[in-house]
Amino acid sequence: MTEHNSTLVQQGFTHEIRVGWGDCDPARIAYTGRLPAFALEAIDAWWEHHLGGDGWYQMELDRGTGTPFVHMSIDFRSPVTPRHRLICEVWPSALGSKSVTFRVNARQNEELCFEGRFVCVFISPESFTAKPAPKDYRQVIEANLGPE
Amino acid sequence: MTEHNSTLVQQGFTHEIRVGWGDCDPARIAYTGRLPAFALEAIDAWWEHHLGGDGWYQMELDRGTGTPFVHMSIDFRSPVTPRHRLICEVWPSALGSKSVTFRVNARQNEELCFEGRFVCVFISPESFTAKPAPKDYRQVIEANLGPE
Amino acid sequence: MTEHNSTLVQQGFTHEIRVGWGDCDPARIAYTGRLPAFALEAIDAWWEHHLGGDGWYQMELDRGTGTPFVHMSIDFRSPVTPRHRLICEVWPSALGSKSVTFRVNARQNEELCFEGRFVCVFISPESFTAKPAPKDYRQVIEANLGPE
Amino acid sequence: MTEHNSTLVQQGFTHEIRVGWGDCDPARIAYTGRLPAFALEAIDAWWEHHLGGDGWYQMELDRGTGTPFVHMSIDFRSPVTPRHRLICEVWPSALGSKSVTFRVNARQNEELCFEGRFVCVFISPESFTAKPAPKDYRQVIEANLGPE
């Protein structure tokens, strides 16, 4: 299992973000308030990549299961700037009966800029109540589970 | 100390945010990516209130000490919507030699929507290196320290 | 009519925005991409004030008539900074059979920072098709019509 | 000239934007307040492409000439959604002694979603005063001038 996971992580999904002038604050680095949004975009892109082009929008509106967040924690290691693209490595690190945990490691020029942990629950959009993960969601999570 | 703190928290600083249409996503609740930015705005407003009108902008550009974030963690308890103002209670909960921790509890209609913990370091903007808190920063933090 | 309007404008609706560190770019002024969003928030607040607390969110979801934008034009006169609150004066300047034009003048410390013109249409949210303004919308627009 | 321009436009620069869940509002289309920011990002990317990787950030901080906006006008033709990438065609349409006009046409699935006109001035960042375009800026503008 460990061996399998480490292989997966080496081939892991990454999402590239163009950091621009408008993302930066007067300290001339990307504003802290933008960084969680970058991580979220990367998780949205992870789903899109693994569900045949369907991200959160299609998951909620077409597939009938949303994945709202119940927790996020982020450690900021190094400033993000427009001088390099931000490469966000994303992988699911835990799958519970009604929740999934994602990890995001964001790097610029090979340096770790921030790393985060994000917990989502599966819900029915109409009732906003938790439910088990649908089979197709569960399959792509299990196939890509990486280290906690 | 406990008694003193609980008194302070009862009189604690709150910052009100108008949640609007543009803050909401297709689930018709405020987008998760907006919520950390709301909490940050509330912390910026906390400084502004306690430093005679000077928030992060003046702290960095006029007073010569910035307070970038090294950590944030947020638990999302209940959806945020435009149907009520978001009342963000902010207090410093720990003061280290070169860092300060803030707590933010955000409520709508008396219900807790999210709660977060945010760790900042004091830095010289020119060098982006950590330094001890200036005396005026330290004073307002110590005078408002609340429970962890 | 002119006299009436000028009276109305003197008593005109204003919406105050707290400009913060996170709104600013490396030039240490509010990022241009934030300014249209400020104007939109002010128009949303105009409706909220005039429709008994109902802004775009309630107009679309509860009242059954949305008001999407078909045009905006903005002249940027002077930089916006966190050193003053941004006071956005909002008034409707024209009412067509299926559209309404809003003007927004945004000032800091009495100086005009930007001025914009925004054209919205009335629509049924289910079909996204244009329709005449509902009577209650029309009434508050007509009662507050100001100069073009 | 017309012939030359039309050739240029056919080979024109485009910038692709991933529209996601977080860009959308409760009407389930990209929020109007996000669209000007998309257009701005596309203009920033235009510079980056034509100045050897230097966008607004490097232009202002390294090259010593910023290009703030004095005007924008946008016509919104069709809703933007996450169902397709947003392809932003960008070209300079006029070059004055101290200003440049950009056009942005944004399409999804070949349909025009919005089109805008943006006027920038060249400035010295230290003084925030207008100045003539530097030679290198002028060259890439002139080489890519398209129809108004």
Coordinates of C-alpha atoms in Angstrom, one line a residue:
Chain A
M1 CA 0.0 0.0 0.0
T2 CA 2.8 2.4 1.0
E3 CA 4.7 1.5 -2.1
H4 CA 1.6 1.9 -4.3
N5 CA 0.8 5.3 -2.8
S6 CA 4.3 6.7 -3.2
T7 CA 4.2 5.7 -6.8
L8 CA 0.9 7.5 -7.2
V9 CA 2.2 10.6 -5.6
Q10 CA 5.2 10.7 -7.8
Q11 CA 2.9 10.7 -10.8
G12 CA 0.5 13.0 -8.8
F13 CA -1.9 15.4 -10.3
T14 CA -0.8 19.0 -10.4
H15 CA -2.7 22.2 -11.3
E16 CA -0.9 25.2 -12.5
I17 CA -2.0 28.7 -11.5
R18 CA -0.9 32.0 -13.1
V19 CA -0.2 34.4 -10.3
G20 CA -0.6 37.9 -11.5
W21 CA -0.3 41.5 -10.4
G22 CA -3.9 41.5 -9.3
D23 CA -3.3 38.7 -6.8
C24 CA -0.6 40.6 -5.0
D25 CA -0.8 43.0 -2.1
P26 CA 1.3 46.1 -1.2
A27 CA 4.0 43.7 0.2
R28 CA 4.4 42.6 -3.4
I29 CA 3.5 39.0 -2.7
A30 CA 0.2 37.2 -3.3
Y31 CA -2.3 38.3 -0.7
T32 CA -2.9 35.6 2.0
G33 CA -6.6 35.8 1.3
R34 CA -6.0 34.6 -2.3
L35 CA -4.0 31.5 -1.3
P36 CA -7.0 29.4 0.1
A37 CA -8.8 30.3 -3.1
F38 CA -5.9 29.0 -5.2
A39 CA -5.9 25.7 -3.2
L40 CA -9.6 25.4 -3.7
E41 CA -9.3 25.9 -7.4
A42 CA -6.7 23.2 -7.5
I43 CA -9.0 20.8 -5.8
D44 CA -11.9 21.7 -8.2
A45 CA -9.4 21.0 -11.0
W46 CA -8.5 17.7 -9.5
W47 CA -12.2 16.6 -9.7
E48 CA -12.5 17.9 -13.2
H49 CA -9.5 15.9 -14.3
H50 CA -10.7 12.7 -12.7
L51 CA -14.4 12.9 -13.5
G52 CA -14.1 13.3 -17.2
G53 CA -14.2 17.1 -17.2
D54 CA -16.8 17.6 -14.4
G55 CA -15.7 19.9 -11.6
W56 CA -17.7 21.1 -8.7
Y57 CA -20.2 22.9 -10.9
Q58 CA -21.2 19.8 -12.8
M59 CA -20.9 17.6 -9.7
E60 CA -23.5 19.7 -7.9
L61 CA -25.7 20.7 -10.8
D62 CA -25.5 17.6 -13.1
R63 CA -24.4 14.7 -10.9
G64 CA -26.4 15.6 -7.8
T65 CA -23.7 15.4 -5.1
G66 CA -21.9 18.5 -3.8
T67 CA -18.7 18.4 -1.6
P68 CA -18.7 21.5 0.7
F69 CA -15.8 22.1 3.1
V70 CA -16.0 21.6 6.8
H71 CA -12.4 22.3 7.6
M72 CA -9.3 23.8 6.1
S73 CA -5.8 24.3 7.6
I74 CA -2.9 25.9 5.8
D75 CA 0.8 26.5 6.7
F76 CA 2.4 29.3 4.7
R77 CA 6.0 28.5 4.1
S78 CA 7.3 31.0 1.6
P79 CA 5.8 34.0 -0.3
V80 CA 4.0 33.5 -3.6
T81 CA 4.9 36.0 -6.4
P82 CA 4.1 36.5 -10.1
R83 CA 7.7 35.5 -10.9
H84 CA 6.8 31.8 -11.3
R85 CA 3.7 29.8 -12.0
L86 CA 2.3 28.2 -8.8
I87 CA 2.2 24.4 -9.2
C88 CA -0.4 22.9 -6.9
E89 CA 0.0 19.2 -6.2
V90 CA -3.4 17.7 -5.0
W91 CA -4.2 14.3 -3.7
P92 CA -6.9 12.8 -1.5
S93 CA -5.4 11.6 1.8
A94 CA -8.3 10.0 3.6
L95 CA -11.8 8.8 2.7
G96 CA -14.4 8.4 5.4
S97 CA -18.0 7.1 5.1
K98 CA -19.3 10.6 4.3
S99 CA -16.2 12.8 4.0
V100 CA -12.9 13.1 2.1
T101 CA -9.7 14.8 3.0
F102 CA -7.5 16.5 0.4
R103 CA -3.9 17.7 0.7
V104 CA -2.5 20.5 -1.4
N105 CA 1.2 21.3 -1.7
A106 CA 1.8 24.5 -3.6
R107 CA 5.3 25.2 -5.0
Q108 CA 7.0 27.9 -7.1
N109 CA 10.3 27.2 -8.7
E110 CA 10.4 23.9 -6.8
E111 CA 10.1 25.6 -3.4
L112 CA 7.2 24.8 -1.1
C113 CA 5.1 27.9 -0.7
F114 CA 2.2 26.6 1.3
E115 CA 0.7 23.3 2.2
G116 CA -2.9 22.6 3.3
R117 CA -5.4 20.0 4.4
F118 CA -9.0 20.3 3.4
V119 CA -11.9 18.2 4.6
C120 CA -15.1 18.0 2.6
V121 CA -18.4 16.2 3.1
F122 CA -20.7 14.7 0.5
I123 CA -24.1 16.2 0.4
S124 CA -27.4 16.2 -1.5
P125 CA -27.7 19.8 -2.8
E126 CA -31.5 20.0 -2.3
S127 CA -31.4 19.2 1.4
F128 CA -27.7 20.2 2.2
T129 CA -27.5 16.9 4.2
A130 CA -24.5 14.6 4.4
K131 CA -24.6 11.3 2.5
P132 CA -22.2 8.6 1.5
A133 CA -19.9 9.3 -1.5
P134 CA -21.4 8.1 -4.8
K135 CA -19.7 5.2 -6.3
D136 CA -18.0 7.2 -9.1
Y137 CA -16.6 9.7 -6.7
R138 CA -15.4 7.0 -4.3
Q139 CA -13.6 5.2 -7.2
V140 CA -11.5 8.1 -8.2
I141 CA -10.6 8.9 -4.6
E142 CA -9.6 5.4 -3.8
A143 CA -7.5 5.1 -7.0
N144 CA -5.6 8.2 -6.1
L145 CA -5.3 8.0 -2.3
G146 CA -1.9 9.4 -1.1
P147 CA -0.1 9.8 2.2
E148 CA -1.7 11.8 5.0
Chain B
M1 CA -7.0 36.1 34.6
T2 CA -9.9 33.9 33.5
E3 CA -12.4 36.3 34.9
H4 CA -10.6 39.3 33.3
N5 CA -10.5 37.6 29.9
S6 CA -14.1 36.5 30.0
T7 CA -15.0 40.1 30.7
L8 CA -13.0 41.3 27.8
V9 CA -14.5 38.8 25.5
Q10 CA -18.0 39.8 26.5
Q11 CA -17.0 43.4 25.4
G12 CA -15.0 42.0 22.6
F13 CA -14.4 43.6 19.3
T14 CA -16.6 42.7 16.4
H15 CA -16.4 43.5 12.7
E16 CA -19.5 43.5 10.6
I17 CA -19.4 42.3 7.0
R18 CA -22.1 42.7 4.4
V19 CA -22.4 39.4 2.6
G20 CA -23.8 40.0 -0.9
W21 CA -24.8 38.2 -4.1
G22 CA -21.3 38.4 -5.4
D23 CA -19.9 36.5 -2.4
C24 CA -22.2 33.5 -3.1
D25 CA -21.6 30.5 -5.3
P26 CA -24.2 28.4 -7.2
A27 CA -25.1 26.6 -4.0
R28 CA -26.5 30.0 -3.0
I29 CA -24.2 30.3 0.0
A30 CA -21.0 32.3 0.4
Y31 CA -18.2 30.6 -1.5
T32 CA -15.7 28.8 0.8
G33 CA -12.9 30.7 -0.8
R34 CA -14.4 34.0 0.4
L35 CA -14.6 33.0 4.0
P36 CA -10.9 33.2 4.9
A37 CA -10.8 36.6 3.2
F38 CA -13.7 37.7 5.5
A39 CA -11.8 36.5 8.6
L40 CA -8.6 38.4 7.4
E41 CA -10.6 41.6 6.8
A42 CA -11.9 41.2 10.4
I43 CA -8.4 40.9 11.8
D44 CA -7.2 43.9 9.7
A45 CA -10.2 45.8 11.1
W46 CA -9.2 44.7 14.6
W47 CA -5.8 46.4 14.2
E48 CA -7.4 49.5 12.7
H49 CA -9.7 49.8 15.7
H50 CA -6.9 49.4 18.2
L51 CA -4.1 51.3 16.5
G52 CA -6.0 54.6 16.1
G53 CA -7.2 53.9 12.6
D54 CA -4.1 52.2 11.3
G55 CA -4.7 48.8 9.7
W56 CA -2.3 46.5 7.9
Y57 CA -1.7 49.1 5.2
Q58 CA -0.5 51.8 7.6
M59 CA 1.2 49.2 9.8
E60 CA 3.4 48.1 6.9
L61 CA 3.9 51.3 5.1
D62 CA 3.9 53.9 7.9
R63 CA 4.7 52.1 11.1
G64 CA 7.4 49.8 9.6
T65 CA 6.2 46.4 10.9
G66 CA 4.1 44.0 8.9
T67 CA 2.3 40.9 10.3
P68 CA 2.1 38.2 7.6
F69 CA 0.4 34.9 8.2
V70 CA 2.2 31.6 8.8
H71 CA -0.8 29.5 9.6
M72 CA -4.6 29.5 9.4
S73 CA -7.1 26.8 10.3
I74 CA -10.9 27.2 10.0
D75 CA -13.8 25.0 10.9
F76 CA -16.9 25.7 8.9
R77 CA -20.0 25.2 11.0
S78 CA -22.9 26.6 9.1
P79 CA -23.4 28.2 5.7
V80 CA -23.1 32.0 5.3
T81 CA -25.7 33.8 3.2
P82 CA -26.7 37.3 2.3
R83 CA -29.8 37.1 4.6
H84 CA -27.9 38.4 7.6
R85 CA -24.8 40.5 8.3
L86 CA -21.8 38.4 9.2
I87 CA -20.6 39.4 12.7
C88 CA -16.9 38.5 13.2
E89 CA -15.7 38.5 16.7
V90 CA -11.9 38.9 16.8
W91 CA -9.4 38.6 19.7
P92 CA -5.7 37.8 20.1
S93 CA -5.4 34.5 21.9
A94 CA -1.6 34.2 22.3
L95 CA 1.4 36.4 22.1
G96 CA 4.9 34.9 21.4
S97 CA 8.2 36.7 21.2
K98 CA 7.8 37.1 17.5
S99 CA 4.3 35.9 16.7
V100 CA 0.6 36.5 17.6
T101 CA -2.4 34.2 17.3
F102 CA -5.8 35.6 16.5
R103 CA -9.1 33.8 16.9
V104 CA -12.1 34.8 14.7
N105 CA -15.7 33.5 15.4
A106 CA -18.1 34.5 12.7
R107 CA -21.8 34.5 13.3
Q108 CA -25.0 35.2 11.4
N109 CA -28.3 35.7 13.3
E110 CA -26.4 34.5 16.5
E111 CA -25.5 31.2 14.9
L112 CA -21.8 30.3 14.7
C113 CA -20.9 30.0 10.9
F114 CA -17.2 29.4 11.1
E115 CA -14.3 29.7 13.6
G116 CA -10.7 30.1 12.8
R117 CA -7.2 30.4 14.3
F118 CA -4.6 32.5 12.6
V119 CA -0.9 32.9 13.4
C120 CA 1.0 35.9 12.3
V121 CA 4.7 36.9 12.7
F122 CA 6.1 40.4 13.0
I123 CA 8.4 41.4 10.3
S124 CA 10.5 44.2 8.9
P125 CA 9.0 44.9 5.5
E126 CA 12.3 45.7 3.8
S127 CA 13.9 42.4 4.7
F128 CA 10.8 40.2 5.3
T129 CA 12.6 38.9 8.4
A130 CA 10.9 38.2 11.7
K131 CA 11.4 40.5 14.7
P132 CA 9.9 41.1 18.1
A133 CA 6.6 42.9 18.2
P134 CA 6.9 46.7 18.5
K135 CA 5.8 48.1 21.9
D136 CA 2.6 49.7 20.6
Y137 CA 1.5 46.5 18.9
R138 CA 2.4 44.4 22.0
Q139 CA 0.4 46.8 24.2
V140 CA -2.9 46.5 22.3
I141 CA -2.5 42.7 22.0
E142 CA -1.8 42.2 25.7
A143 CA -4.7 44.5 26.7
N144 CA -7.1 42.4 24.6
L145 CA -5.8 38.9 25.1
G146 CA -8.7 36.4 25.2
P147 CA -9.1 32.6 25.6
E148 CA -7.3 30.2 23.4
Chain C
M1 CA -38.4 67.6 -12.5
T2 CA -34.9 69.0 -12.6
E3 CA -35.4 70.7 -9.3
H4 CA -36.9 67.5 -7.8
N5 CA -34.0 65.4 -9.1
S6 CA -31.4 67.7 -7.8
T7 CA -33.1 67.6 -4.4
L8 CA -33.1 63.8 -4.5
V9 CA -29.4 63.7 -5.5
Q10 CA -28.6 66.0 -2.6
Q11 CA -30.2 63.5 -0.3
G12 CA -28.9 60.6 -2.4
F13 CA -28.1 57.1 -1.3
T14 CA -24.5 56.4 -0.5
H15 CA -22.9 53.1 0.4
E16 CA -19.6 53.0 2.4
I17 CA -16.9 50.5 1.6
R18 CA -13.9 49.7 3.8
V19 CA -10.9 49.5 1.5
G20 CA -8.3 47.3 3.0
W21 CA -4.8 45.9 2.5
G22 CA -6.2 42.9 0.6
D23 CA -7.9 45.2 -2.0
C24 CA -4.6 46.8 -2.9
D25 CA -2.0 45.8 -5.4
P26 CA 1.8 46.3 -5.5
A27 CA 1.3 49.9 -6.5
R28 CA -0.2 50.3 -3.1
I29 CA -3.6 51.4 -4.4
A30 CA -6.8 49.4 -4.8
Y31 CA -6.5 47.0 -7.8
T32 CA -8.4 48.1 -10.8
G33 CA -10.1 44.7 -10.9
R34 CA -11.6 45.3 -7.5
L35 CA -13.2 48.7 -8.4
P36 CA -16.1 47.3 -10.6
A37 CA -16.9 44.9 -7.8
F38 CA -17.1 47.8 -5.4
A39 CA -19.5 49.6 -7.7
L40 CA -21.6 46.5 -8.1
E41 CA -21.7 46.0 -4.3
A42 CA -23.0 49.6 -4.0
I43 CA -25.8 49.0 -6.5
D44 CA -26.7 45.8 -4.7
A45 CA -26.8 47.8 -1.5
W46 CA -29.0 50.5 -3.2
W47 CA -31.6 47.8 -3.9
E48 CA -31.3 46.4 -0.4
H49 CA -32.0 49.9 1.0
H50 CA -34.9 50.6 -1.2
L51 CA -36.6 47.2 -1.2
G52 CA -36.9 46.7 2.5
G53 CA -33.7 44.8 3.0
D54 CA -33.9 42.7 -0.2
G55 CA -30.8 42.9 -2.4
W56 CA -30.0 40.9 -5.5
Y57 CA -30.0 37.6 -3.6
Q58 CA -33.6 38.0 -2.4
M59 CA -34.7 39.8 -5.7
E60 CA -33.6 36.7 -7.7
L61 CA -34.5 33.9 -5.3
D62 CA -37.5 35.3 -3.4
R63 CA -39.0 38.0 -5.6
G64 CA -38.5 36.2 -8.9
T65 CA -36.9 39.0 -11.0
G66 CA -33.1 39.3 -11.5
T67 CA -31.3 42.3 -12.9
P68 CA -28.1 41.1 -14.8
F69 CA -25.8 43.6 -16.4
V70 CA -25.5 44.1 -20.1
H71 CA -23.1 47.1 -20.0
M72 CA -20.7 48.9 -17.7
S73 CA -18.3 51.8 -18.3
I74 CA -16.1 53.3 -15.7
D75 CA -13.7 56.3 -15.7
F76 CA -11.0 56.1 -13.2
R77 CA -10.2 59.6 -11.9
S78 CA -8.0 59.1 -8.8
P79 CA -6.4 56.1 -6.9
V80 CA -8.4 54.4 -4.2
T81 CA -6.4 53.6 -1.0
P82 CA -7.1 52.2 2.5
R83 CA -6.5 55.7 4.0
H84 CA -10.2 56.6 3.7
R85 CA -13.5 54.9 3.4
L86 CA -14.9 54.8 -0.2
I87 CA -18.2 56.5 -0.3
C88 CA -20.2 55.3 -3.3
E89 CA -23.1 57.5 -4.4
V90 CA -25.7 55.5 -6.4
W91 CA -28.7 56.5 -8.3
P92 CA -30.8 55.2 -11.2
S93 CA -30.4 57.6 -14.2
A94 CA -32.7 56.0 -16.8
L95 CA -35.6 53.5 -16.8
G96 CA -36.5 51.7 -20.0
S97 CA -39.3 49.2 -20.6
K98 CA -37.0 46.3 -19.8
S99 CA -33.8 48.0 -18.5
V100 CA -32.5 50.3 -15.9
T101 CA -29.3 52.4 -15.9
F102 CA -27.4 53.1 -12.6
R103 CA -24.8 55.7 -12.0
V104 CA -22.1 55.3 -9.3
N105 CA -19.8 58.1 -8.2
A106 CA -17.1 56.8 -5.8
R107 CA -15.3 59.3 -3.6
Q108 CA -12.6 59.2 -0.9
N109 CA -12.1 62.2 1.3
E110 CA -14.4 64.2 -1.0
E111 CA -12.4 63.5 -4.1
L112 CA -13.9 61.7 -7.0
C113 CA -12.1 58.4 -7.5
F114 CA -14.1 56.8 -10.2
E115 CA -17.5 57.2 -11.9
G116 CA -19.4 54.6 -13.7
R117 CA -22.6 53.8 -15.7
F118 CA -24.2 50.4 -15.5
V119 CA -27.1 49.0 -17.5
C120 CA -29.1 46.1 -16.2
V121 CA -32.1 44.2 -17.7
F122 CA -34.9 42.7 -15.8
I123 CA -35.2 38.9 -16.3
S124 CA -37.1 35.8 -15.2
P125 CA -34.4 33.7 -13.5
E126 CA -35.8 30.4 -14.7
S127 CA -35.7 31.3 -18.4
F128 CA -33.0 34.1 -18.3
T129 CA -35.3 36.1 -20.6
A130 CA -35.9 39.9 -20.4
K131 CA -39.2 41.1 -19.0
P132 CA -40.7 44.4 -17.9
A133 CA -39.7 45.7 -14.5
P134 CA -42.0 44.5 -11.7
K135 CA -44.2 47.3 -10.2
D136 CA -42.3 47.4 -6.9
Y137 CA -38.9 47.7 -8.7
R138 CA -40.3 50.4 -11.0
Q139 CA -41.6 52.4 -8.1
V140 CA -38.3 52.7 -6.2
I141 CA -36.5 53.5 -9.4
E142 CA -38.9 56.2 -10.5
A143 CA -38.9 57.7 -7.0
N144 CA -35.1 58.0 -7.1
L145 CA -34.3 58.9 -10.7
G146 CA -31.4 61.3 -10.9
P147 CA -29.4 63.0 -13.7
E148 CA -27.9 61.1 -16.5
Chain D
M1 CA -3.1 48.7 -43.0
T2 CA -6.5 47.2 -42.8
E3 CA -5.3 44.1 -44.5
H4 CA -2.2 43.9 -42.2
N5 CA -4.4 44.3 -39.2
S6 CA -6.9 41.7 -40.1
T7 CA -4.0 39.3 -40.7
L8 CA -2.7 40.1 -37.2
V9 CA -6.0 39.6 -35.6
Q10 CA -6.4 36.2 -37.2
Q11 CA -3.1 35.2 -35.6
G12 CA -4.1 37.2 -32.5
F13 CA -3.0 36.5 -29.0
T14 CA -5.5 34.6 -26.8
H15 CA -5.4 33.9 -23.1
E16 CA -7.3 31.0 -21.7
I17 CA -9.1 31.2 -18.3
R18 CA -10.5 28.3 -16.3
V19 CA -13.9 29.4 -15.1
G20 CA -14.8 27.5 -11.9
W21 CA -17.5 27.1 -9.3
G22 CA -15.9 29.9 -7.2
D23 CA -16.3 32.4 -10.1
C24 CA -20.1 31.8 -10.3
D25 CA -22.9 33.4 -8.4
P26 CA -26.3 32.0 -7.4
A27 CA -27.6 32.5 -11.0
R28 CA -25.1 29.8 -11.8
I29 CA -23.1 32.0 -14.2
A30 CA -19.8 33.8 -13.6
Y31 CA -20.5 36.9 -11.4
T32 CA -20.4 40.2 -13.3
G33 CA -17.8 41.5 -10.8
R34 CA -15.4 38.7 -11.9
L35 CA -15.5 39.5 -15.6
P36 CA -13.5 42.7 -15.6
A37 CA -10.9 40.9 -13.6
F38 CA -10.8 38.2 -16.3
A39 CA -10.3 40.8 -19.0
L40 CA -7.5 42.5 -16.9
E41 CA -5.7 39.2 -16.4
A42 CA -5.8 38.6 -20.2
I43 CA -4.2 42.0 -20.8
D44 CA -1.6 41.3 -18.1
A45 CA -0.9 38.0 -19.9
W46 CA -0.7 39.8 -23.3
W47 CA 2.2 41.9 -21.9
E48 CA 3.8 38.9 -20.4
H49 CA 3.7 37.1 -23.7
H50 CA 5.1 40.0 -25.7
L51 CA 7.7 41.3 -23.2
G52 CA 9.6 38.0 -22.7
G53 CA 7.7 36.8 -19.7
D54 CA 7.3 40.2 -18.0
G55 CA 3.8 41.1 -17.0
W56 CA 2.5 44.1 -15.0
Y57 CA 4.5 43.0 -11.9
Q58 CA 7.9 43.1 -13.6
M59 CA 6.9 46.1 -15.8
E60 CA 6.2 48.2 -12.7
L61 CA 8.9 46.8 -10.3
D62 CA 11.7 45.9 -12.7
R63 CA 11.2 47.9 -15.9
G64 CA 10.1 51.1 -14.2
T65 CA 6.9 51.9 -16.1
G66 CA 3.4 51.0 -14.9
T67 CA 0.3 51.1 -17.0
P68 CA -2.7 51.9 -14.8
F69 CA -6.2 52.1 -16.2
V70 CA -8.1 55.3 -16.8
H71 CA -11.2 53.8 -18.5
M72 CA -13.0 50.6 -19.1
S73 CA -16.2 49.8 -20.9
I74 CA -17.6 46.3 -21.3
D75 CA -20.7 44.9 -23.1
F76 CA -21.9 41.6 -21.7
R77 CA -23.3 39.5 -24.6
S78 CA -23.8 36.0 -23.2
P79 CA -23.3 34.4 -19.8
V80 CA -20.0 32.8 -18.8
T81 CA -20.1 29.4 -17.2
P82 CA -17.6 26.7 -16.0
R83 CA -18.8 24.4 -18.9
H84 CA -16.1 25.8 -21.3
R85 CA -12.8 27.5 -21.0
L86 CA -13.0 31.3 -21.5
I87 CA -10.8 32.3 -24.5
C88 CA -9.9 36.0 -24.3
E89 CA -8.6 37.5 -27.5
V90 CA -6.5 40.6 -26.7
W91 CA -5.1 43.3 -28.9
P92 CA -4.0 46.9 -28.7
S93 CA -6.3 49.1 -30.8
A94 CA -4.8 52.5 -30.4
L95 CA -1.5 54.0 -29.2
G96 CA -1.4 57.7 -28.1
S97 CA 1.6 59.6 -26.9
K98 CA 1.0 58.6 -23.3
S99 CA -1.8 56.0 -23.5
V100 CA -2.7 52.7 -25.1
T101 CA -6.1 51.2 -25.7
F102 CA -6.7 47.4 -25.5
R103 CA -9.6 45.4 -26.8
V104 CA -10.6 42.2 -25.2
N105 CA -13.1 39.8 -26.8
A106 CA -14.0 36.9 -24.6
R107 CA -15.6 33.7 -26.0
Q108 CA -16.8 30.4 -24.8
N109 CA -17.4 27.6 -27.2
E110 CA -17.0 30.1 -30.1
E111 CA -19.7 32.4 -28.7
L112 CA -18.9 36.0 -27.8
C113 CA -19.5 36.4 -24.1
F114 CA -18.3 39.9 -23.5
E115 CA -16.2 42.5 -25.3
G116 CA -14.4 45.4 -23.7
R117 CA -12.3 48.4 -24.3
F118 CA -9.6 49.4 -21.8
V119 CA -7.5 52.6 -21.8
C120 CA -4.2 52.7 -19.9
V121 CA -1.6 55.4 -19.4
F122 CA 2.1 55.0 -19.0
I123 CA 3.4 56.2 -15.7
S124 CA 6.5 56.4 -13.5
P125 CA 5.7 54.3 -10.4
E126 CA 7.5 56.6 -8.0
S127 CA 5.6 59.8 -9.0
F128 CA 2.5 58.2 -10.5
T129 CA 2.7 60.7 -13.3
A130 CA 2.1 60.1 -17.0
K131 CA 5.0 59.7 -19.4
P132 CA 5.6 58.6 -23.0
A133 CA 5.7 54.8 -23.6
P134 CA 9.1 53.3 -23.3
K135 CA 10.6 52.1 -26.6
D136 CA 10.2 48.4 -25.9
Y137 CA 6.6 48.8 -24.9
R138 CA 5.9 50.9 -27.9
Q139 CA 7.4 48.4 -30.2
V140 CA 5.3 45.4 -29.2
I141 CA 2.2 47.6 -29.2
E142 CA 2.9 48.8 -32.8
A143 CA 3.7 45.4 -34.0
N144 CA 0.4 44.1 -32.8
L145 CA -2.0 47.0 -33.4
G146 CA -5.4 45.7 -34.5
P147 CA -8.8 47.2 -35.4
E148 CA -10.5 49.7 -33.1

